[in-house]
Short mmCIF file of C-alpha atoms in Angstrom, two decimals:
data_model
loop_
_atom_site.label_atom_id
_atom_site.label_comp_id
_atom_site.label_asym_id
_atom_site.label_seq_id
_atom_site.Cartn_x
_atom_site.Cartn_y
_atom_site.Cartn_z
CA MET T 7 -57.79 54.77 37.64
CA PHE T 8 -57.87 51.31 35.98
CA GLU T 9 -59.36 47.90 37.39
CA ILE T 10 -57.92 44.38 36.96
CA ALA T 11 -61.06 42.39 35.21
CA PRO T 12 -60.05 38.59 36.04
CA SER T 13 -61.55 36.73 32.89
CA ILE T 14 -62.60 33.37 33.69
CA LEU T 15 -61.75 31.31 30.98
CA SER T 16 -58.76 30.59 32.65
CA ALA T 17 -60.23 29.78 35.76
CA ASP T 18 -61.19 25.93 37.41
CA PHE T 19 -64.45 25.55 36.60
CA THR T 20 -64.71 23.25 38.92
CA LYS T 21 -64.59 25.04 41.98
CA LEU T 22 -66.26 28.06 39.85
CA ALA T 23 -66.89 30.50 43.10
CA ASP T 24 -64.05 30.20 44.83
CA GLU T 25 -61.75 31.33 42.07
CA ILE T 26 -64.10 34.40 41.68
CA ALA T 27 -64.01 35.05 45.51
CA ALA T 28 -60.56 34.91 45.30
CA VAL T 29 -59.78 37.54 42.42
CA GLU T 30 -62.52 39.91 44.45
CA SER T 31 -60.00 39.31 47.87
CA GLY T 32 -57.15 40.71 45.64
CA GLY T 33 -58.76 43.60 44.47
CA ALA T 34 -60.52 42.86 41.43
CA LYS T 35 -64.02 45.00 40.76
CA VAL T 36 -64.82 43.38 37.40
CA LEU T 37 -65.31 39.53 36.54
CA HIS T 38 -64.53 39.44 32.87
CA VAL T 39 -66.87 36.32 30.91
CA ASP T 40 -65.93 35.12 27.14
CA VAL T 41 -69.21 33.83 25.23
CA MET T 42 -67.79 31.96 21.83
CA ASP T 43 -70.11 30.31 19.23
CA GLY T 44 -67.62 28.14 17.26
CA HIS T 45 -68.27 30.49 14.48
CA PHE T 46 -67.38 33.85 15.00
CA VAL T 47 -63.87 32.52 16.97
CA PRO T 48 -62.88 28.73 16.62
CA ASN T 49 -64.06 27.55 19.94
CA ILE T 50 -67.09 27.45 22.42
CA THR T 51 -67.32 28.35 26.24
CA ILE T 52 -70.35 29.47 27.86
CA GLY T 53 -73.60 30.96 27.88
CA LEU T 54 -76.90 32.82 29.14
CA PRO T 55 -76.84 30.10 32.11
CA VAL T 56 -73.64 30.62 33.28
CA VAL T 57 -74.25 34.31 33.56
CA LYS T 58 -77.29 33.63 35.14
CA SER T 59 -75.76 31.75 37.56
CA LEU T 60 -72.27 34.28 38.13
CA ARG T 61 -74.88 37.02 38.54
CA LYS T 62 -76.18 34.86 41.78
CA ALA T 63 -72.35 34.17 43.34
CA THR T 64 -70.58 37.96 43.09
CA LYS T 65 -71.70 41.09 43.20
CA LEU T 66 -68.73 42.24 40.78
CA THR T 67 -69.39 43.49 38.24
CA ILE T 68 -70.08 41.31 35.11
CA ASP T 69 -68.70 42.18 31.82
CA THR T 70 -69.50 39.64 29.06
CA HIS T 71 -67.66 39.66 25.54
CA LEU T 72 -69.41 38.70 23.29
CA MET T 73 -67.29 36.84 20.74
CA ILE T 74 -70.62 35.43 18.56
CA GLU T 75 -72.02 36.06 14.99
CA GLU T 76 -75.24 37.85 15.13
CA PRO T 77 -75.03 39.61 18.43
CA SER T 78 -77.89 41.79 18.31
CA ARG T 79 -79.85 38.50 18.40
CA TYR T 80 -78.60 37.90 21.98
CA ALA T 81 -77.43 40.42 23.49
CA VAL T 82 -80.20 42.31 25.49
CA GLN T 83 -80.98 38.91 27.14
CA PHE T 84 -77.26 38.38 28.20
CA VAL T 85 -78.59 41.78 30.15
CA GLU T 86 -81.43 40.03 31.27
CA ALA T 87 -79.20 37.20 32.51
CA GLY T 88 -77.39 39.76 35.31
CA ALA T 89 -74.70 40.90 32.72
CA ASP T 90 -73.57 44.96 33.84
CA MET T 91 -71.55 45.32 30.77
CA VAL T 92 -71.52 43.69 27.45
CA SER T 93 -69.94 44.07 24.15
CA VAL T 94 -70.17 43.02 20.63
CA HIS T 95 -68.05 42.91 17.80
CA VAL T 96 -67.52 45.67 15.35
CA GLU T 97 -66.83 43.01 12.55
CA ALA T 98 -70.01 41.19 13.36
CA ASP T 99 -72.73 43.59 13.46
CA VAL T 100 -73.89 45.21 10.71
CA HIS T 101 -76.46 47.35 12.79
CA LEU T 102 -73.86 48.46 15.50
CA GLN T 103 -75.61 51.34 16.90
CA ARG T 104 -78.80 50.19 17.22
CA THR T 105 -77.60 47.23 19.59
CA LEU T 106 -75.02 49.48 21.56
CA VAL T 107 -78.55 51.37 21.91
CA ALA T 108 -80.72 48.36 23.34
CA ILE T 109 -77.98 47.04 25.40
CA LYS T 110 -78.46 50.52 26.72
CA GLU T 111 -81.63 50.36 26.97
CA ALA T 112 -81.33 47.20 28.92
CA GLY T 113 -79.56 48.81 31.43
CA ALA T 114 -75.98 47.95 31.06
CA LYS T 115 -72.73 49.70 29.62
CA ALA T 116 -72.66 48.63 25.99
CA GLY T 117 -69.33 47.89 24.40
CA ILE T 118 -67.51 47.90 20.91
CA ALA T 119 -65.45 45.11 20.95
CA ILE T 120 -62.53 45.41 17.77
CA ASN T 121 -59.82 43.01 16.85
CA PRO T 122 -56.18 43.92 16.06
CA GLY T 123 -56.96 43.76 11.99
CA THR T 124 -59.66 45.97 12.00
CA PRO T 125 -58.96 49.21 11.83
CA LEU T 126 -59.71 52.41 14.68
CA SER T 127 -62.43 54.05 11.25
CA SER T 128 -64.63 50.92 11.62
CA LEU T 129 -65.03 52.69 15.00
CA GLU T 130 -65.71 56.54 13.98
CA GLU T 131 -70.00 56.10 13.54
CA ALA T 132 -70.56 54.15 16.53
CA LEU T 133 -68.34 55.47 18.65
CA PRO T 134 -70.77 58.14 20.74
CA TYR T 135 -72.89 55.68 21.59
CA ALA T 136 -70.61 53.30 23.46
CA ASP T 137 -69.94 53.49 26.83
CA PHE T 138 -66.36 51.46 26.31
CA VAL T 139 -64.27 50.23 23.47
CA LEU T 140 -62.60 46.15 23.96
CA LEU T 141 -59.58 46.70 22.49
CA MET T 142 -58.45 42.94 21.91
CA SER T 143 -54.94 42.98 21.79
CA VAL T 144 -54.77 39.19 20.66
CA ASN T 145 -57.03 37.47 18.11
CA PRO T 146 -59.40 36.07 19.89
CA GLY T 147 -61.00 32.67 21.08
CA PHE T 148 -58.14 31.43 23.24
CA GLY T 149 -56.83 32.21 26.33
CA GLY T 150 -53.19 32.12 26.96
CA GLN T 151 -52.18 33.78 23.53
CA SER T 152 -48.74 36.55 23.63
CA PHE T 153 -49.35 40.08 23.25
CA ILE T 154 -49.22 41.88 20.22
CA PRO T 155 -46.89 44.62 20.25
CA THR T 156 -48.49 46.87 17.92
CA SER T 157 -51.46 47.27 20.27
CA VAL T 158 -49.83 49.87 22.48
CA ASP T 159 -49.81 52.24 19.13
CA LYS T 160 -52.89 51.47 18.73
CA LEU T 161 -54.81 51.97 22.02
CA ARG T 162 -52.74 55.67 21.98
CA ARG T 163 -54.48 56.42 18.53
CA LEU T 164 -57.39 55.51 20.27
CA LYS T 165 -57.14 56.90 23.24
CA LYS T 166 -56.37 60.36 20.94
CA MET T 167 -59.69 59.39 19.03
CA ILE T 168 -61.87 59.47 21.82
CA ASP T 169 -60.05 62.56 23.58
CA ASP T 170 -60.88 64.52 20.63
CA ARG T 171 -64.36 63.93 20.82
CA GLY T 172 -64.34 64.85 23.97
CA LEU T 173 -65.90 61.61 24.69
CA SER T 174 -65.84 59.85 27.88
CA THR T 175 -65.43 56.21 26.57
CA ARG T 176 -63.08 54.02 28.58
CA ILE T 177 -61.12 51.85 27.40
CA GLU T 178 -60.86 48.14 27.59
CA ILE T 179 -57.88 45.87 26.74
CA ASP T 180 -58.05 42.01 26.00
CA GLY T 181 -55.09 39.70 25.43
CA GLY T 182 -51.80 38.39 26.66
CA ILE T 183 -51.46 41.21 29.12
CA ASP T 184 -49.19 40.46 32.64
CA ALA T 185 -46.99 42.18 35.13
CA GLY T 186 -44.51 42.66 32.18
CA ASN T 187 -46.36 44.99 30.22
CA ILE T 188 -49.46 46.21 32.74
CA ALA T 189 -47.47 49.17 33.51
CA GLU T 190 -46.90 50.56 29.76
CA ILE T 191 -50.34 49.51 28.53
CA VAL T 192 -52.35 51.64 31.50
CA ARG T 193 -49.99 54.49 30.99
CA SER T 194 -51.02 54.25 27.55
CA GLY T 195 -54.55 54.45 27.91
CA ALA T 196 -56.45 52.05 29.41
CA GLU T 197 -58.67 51.82 32.08
CA ILE T 198 -59.87 48.33 32.53
CA ILE T 199 -57.23 45.28 31.90
CA VAL T 200 -58.18 42.09 31.00
CA ALA T 201 -56.03 39.14 32.34
CA GLY T 202 -56.78 35.52 32.05
CA SER T 203 -53.66 33.68 32.55
CA ALA T 204 -52.01 35.89 34.49
CA VAL T 205 -54.09 35.64 37.10
CA TYR T 206 -55.36 32.22 36.95
CA GLY T 207 -52.60 30.68 36.06
CA ARG T 208 -50.30 31.18 38.77
CA GLY T 209 -51.40 29.02 41.57
CA ASN T 210 -52.52 32.46 44.00
CA PRO T 211 -55.71 34.59 42.03
CA ALA T 212 -55.62 37.02 44.75
CA GLU T 213 -51.63 37.87 45.13
CA ALA T 214 -51.80 37.30 41.20
CA VAL T 215 -54.51 40.67 40.44
CA ARG T 216 -52.65 42.39 43.66
CA GLU T 217 -49.83 42.03 41.65
CA LEU T 218 -50.77 43.37 38.62
CA ILE T 219 -52.39 46.28 40.59
CA ASP T 220 -48.70 47.41 42.14
CA LYS T 221 -47.46 46.81 38.85
CA GLY T 222 -49.77 48.78 36.79
CA THR T 223 -49.46 51.87 39.27
CA ALA T 224 -45.80 51.94 39.27
CA TRP T 225 -45.31 54.32 36.35
CA ALA T 226 -47.60 57.25 37.86
#
């Protein structure tokens, strides 16, 4: 079964508590939080204080995606702030295995995020230490981008890599996913579907989440 993880990057921050309550009422189980530092990606978003506030405001699983340089310096701090899942980029962490272990020892699920242009071979050594892989289907840094079509093949190959190794690693995917392509994405192996504009850009976040769930199960 797959889960919808609305990205608050696309939410209205002037009424964030209401925006979170809306997606929860629509059936979302995970809340996706994009942390950007203006260095690893060309944008700056939110940090530890917001994650701490989110933890007080919701019981949803908080999924924190660190799009930052030197993620090993901050990953455990995000767990301590209340994150249940923390992903770090394979492109940003030269000691990836160590960081994944530290996240897990701190009490959260540890994930590897990978950019569209990065080959799956870069995951091979650290994959057994990851609870999930966050496959980027757009280049990270901005919301509202179009899905990169070749991501479907990459998703299928990642699923095969995990299955061939007998691992229980889950697959999360983020970028350009909407009601028109979610069925194929779920069918190809994704288990956590991040959606920003498709949820918060249509006027009714609760209904948008319900539609994505319906469309995602249509292929079964």
